[in-house]
XYZ file of C-alpha atoms in Angstrom:
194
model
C 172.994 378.182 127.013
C 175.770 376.642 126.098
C 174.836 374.583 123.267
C 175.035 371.403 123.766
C 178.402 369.555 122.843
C 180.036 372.840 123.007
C 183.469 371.354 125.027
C 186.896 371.363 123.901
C 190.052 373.448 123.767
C 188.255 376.655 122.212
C 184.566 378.037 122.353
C 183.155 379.717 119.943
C 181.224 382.921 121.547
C 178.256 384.885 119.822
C 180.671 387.370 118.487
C 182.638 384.043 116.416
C 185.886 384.791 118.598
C 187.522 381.757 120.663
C 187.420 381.614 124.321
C 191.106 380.626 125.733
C 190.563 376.906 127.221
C 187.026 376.071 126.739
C 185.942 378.758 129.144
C 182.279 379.335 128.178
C 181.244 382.058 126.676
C 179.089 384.722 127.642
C 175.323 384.664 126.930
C 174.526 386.447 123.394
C 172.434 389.716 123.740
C 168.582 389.560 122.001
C 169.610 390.791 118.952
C 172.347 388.476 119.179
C 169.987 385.749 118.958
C 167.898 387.565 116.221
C 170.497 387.633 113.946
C 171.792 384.035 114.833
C 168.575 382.459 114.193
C 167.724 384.232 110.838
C 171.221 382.823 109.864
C 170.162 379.555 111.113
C 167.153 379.723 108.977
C 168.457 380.138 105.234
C 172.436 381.521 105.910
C 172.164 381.845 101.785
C 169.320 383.904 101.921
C 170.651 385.988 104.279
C 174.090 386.521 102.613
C 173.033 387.114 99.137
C 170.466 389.528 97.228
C 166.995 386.995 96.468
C 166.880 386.491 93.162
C 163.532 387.796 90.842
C 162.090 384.463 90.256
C 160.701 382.180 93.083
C 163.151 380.080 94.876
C 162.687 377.568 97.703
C 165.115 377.736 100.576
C 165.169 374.997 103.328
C 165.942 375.512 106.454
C 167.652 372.266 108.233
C 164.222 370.807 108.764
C 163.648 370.492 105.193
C 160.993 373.768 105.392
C 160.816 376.274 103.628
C 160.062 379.461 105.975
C 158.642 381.922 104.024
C 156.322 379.510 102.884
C 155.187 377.664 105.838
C 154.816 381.364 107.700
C 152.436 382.394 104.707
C 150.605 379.334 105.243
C 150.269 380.315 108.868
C 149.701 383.694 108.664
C 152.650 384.303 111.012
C 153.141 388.171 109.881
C 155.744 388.670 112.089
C 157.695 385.694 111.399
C 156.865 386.744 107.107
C 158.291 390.720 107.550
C 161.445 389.417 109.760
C 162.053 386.827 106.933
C 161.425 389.088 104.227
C 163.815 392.080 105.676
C 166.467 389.866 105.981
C 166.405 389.402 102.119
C 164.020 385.948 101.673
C 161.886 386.448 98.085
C 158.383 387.377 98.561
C 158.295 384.640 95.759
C 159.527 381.546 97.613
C 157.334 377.966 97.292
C 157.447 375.495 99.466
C 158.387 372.220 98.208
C 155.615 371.390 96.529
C 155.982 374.576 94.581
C 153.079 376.489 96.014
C 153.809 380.040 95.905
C 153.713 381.740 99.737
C 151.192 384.107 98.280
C 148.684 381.134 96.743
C 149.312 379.656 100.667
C 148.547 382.651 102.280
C 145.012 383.253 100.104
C 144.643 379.565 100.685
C 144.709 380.384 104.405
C 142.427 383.374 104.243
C 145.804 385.382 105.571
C 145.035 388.947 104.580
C 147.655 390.441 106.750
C 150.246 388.078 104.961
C 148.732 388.778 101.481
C 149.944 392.422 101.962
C 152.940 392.104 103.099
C 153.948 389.890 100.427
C 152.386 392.392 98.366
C 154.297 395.025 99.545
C 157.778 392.900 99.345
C 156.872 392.486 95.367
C 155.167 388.996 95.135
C 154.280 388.383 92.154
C 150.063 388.598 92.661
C 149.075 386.233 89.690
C 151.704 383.283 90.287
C 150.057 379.991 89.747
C 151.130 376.697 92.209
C 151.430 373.427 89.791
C 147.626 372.552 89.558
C 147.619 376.165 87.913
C 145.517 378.024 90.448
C 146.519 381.665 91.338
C 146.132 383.159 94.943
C 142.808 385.041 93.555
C 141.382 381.825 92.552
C 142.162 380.203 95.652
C 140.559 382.821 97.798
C 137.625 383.074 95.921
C 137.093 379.293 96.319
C 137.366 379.360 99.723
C 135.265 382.628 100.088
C 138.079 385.401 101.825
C 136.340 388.389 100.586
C 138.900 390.028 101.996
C 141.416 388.696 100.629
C 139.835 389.173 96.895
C 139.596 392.633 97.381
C 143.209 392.992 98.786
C 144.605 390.395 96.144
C 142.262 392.783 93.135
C 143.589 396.216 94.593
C 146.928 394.556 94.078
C 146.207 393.785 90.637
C 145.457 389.970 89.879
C 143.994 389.326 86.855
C 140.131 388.668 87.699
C 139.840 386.174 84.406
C 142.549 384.235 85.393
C 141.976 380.672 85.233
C 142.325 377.801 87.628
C 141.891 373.733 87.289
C 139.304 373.066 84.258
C 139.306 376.336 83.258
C 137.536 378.071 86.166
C 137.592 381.793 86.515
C 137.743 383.304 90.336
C 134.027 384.226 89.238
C 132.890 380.451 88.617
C 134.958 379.062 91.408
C 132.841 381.347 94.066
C 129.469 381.200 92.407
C 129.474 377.275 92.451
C 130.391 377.098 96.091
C 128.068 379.359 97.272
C 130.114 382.446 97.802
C 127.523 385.187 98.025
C 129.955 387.613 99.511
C 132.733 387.126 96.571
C 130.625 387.071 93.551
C 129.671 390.766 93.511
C 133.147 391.670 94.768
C 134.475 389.652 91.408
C 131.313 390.801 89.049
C 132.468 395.164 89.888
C 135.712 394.287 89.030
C 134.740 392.708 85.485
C 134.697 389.583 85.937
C 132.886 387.620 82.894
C 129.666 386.460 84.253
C 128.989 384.832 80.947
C 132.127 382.798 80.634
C 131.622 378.419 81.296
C 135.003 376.748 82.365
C 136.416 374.300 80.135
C 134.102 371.196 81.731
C 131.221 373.083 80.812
């Protein structure tokens, strides 16, 4: 503290007021900082209600926050970004849904709270796989169960016409396959390739 190039005739302090001739101003409080950063991250965001359908904000860095803290399974950086008005329904810039990259991740912590912030549970990222497909590829039982108690559709289908059910069974997925079978998933259905 300062930030760099802050010189001249007038400083801008944490409150936004001028200091009289360039004096520095004082150091910001946390909260201060809290609110300064979240501003840094998406000031749009932050200003204005999210709207319903899934956006993708950048932050300077060309990120997109809620997205790349999904993909991490950073739940504390996800709930501050979310309270401070970010959609539960961002995508990152390849437009991958922040849910799809949290089941991706195996993030069931991250799954709920998007959950909880109204993500939409059966959005599909461009190759047309849903978060419950994507977990059930990978094998996070518990992130089926979470993303099924949420209600995603458990016939959904993924690339080639794969269910969550086929996607498991074919890699192996012992622990996902009954999980998907007592929710009613079609254990008689063949994907599109056959």
């Amino acid at each position: 503290w300062p930030p760099a190039g802050a010189r001249g005739a007038a400083v801008l302090d944490a409150r936004g007021g001028a200091s009289p001739n360039g004096a520095m101003p004082r150091k910001p409080a946390s909260s201060h900082l809290l609110a300064l950063a979240l501003l840094a991250l998406a000031p749009a965001q932050v200003l204005a209600p999210a709207p319903a359908r899934a956006q993708m904000t950048l932050d300077m860095f060309q990120r997109v926050p809620v997205a790349d803290a999904a993909r991490a399974g950073d739940v504390a950086a996800l709930r501050a970004l979310l309270i401070s008005g970010q959609s539960a329904n961002t995508a990152d810039i390849n437009r991958v849904p922040a849910i799809v990259l949290a089941a991706r991740g195996g993030h069931v912590e991250a799954i709920d709270l998007l959950v909880a912030h109204k993500a939409r549970v059966d959005a599909r990222d461009r190759d047309g796989s849903t978060a419950l497909f994507q977990a059930a590829q990978r094998g996070h039982d518990e992130v089926v169960a979470s993303l099924l108690k949420a209600g995603a559709a458990v016939a959904s289908e993924g690339p080639q016409g794969e269910t969550p059910l086929i996607a498991a069974a074919r890699r192996g997925h012992a622990n996902v396959v009954p999980r998907l079978l007592r929710s009613g998933a079609d254990w008689q259905r063949e994907a599109h390739t056959g």
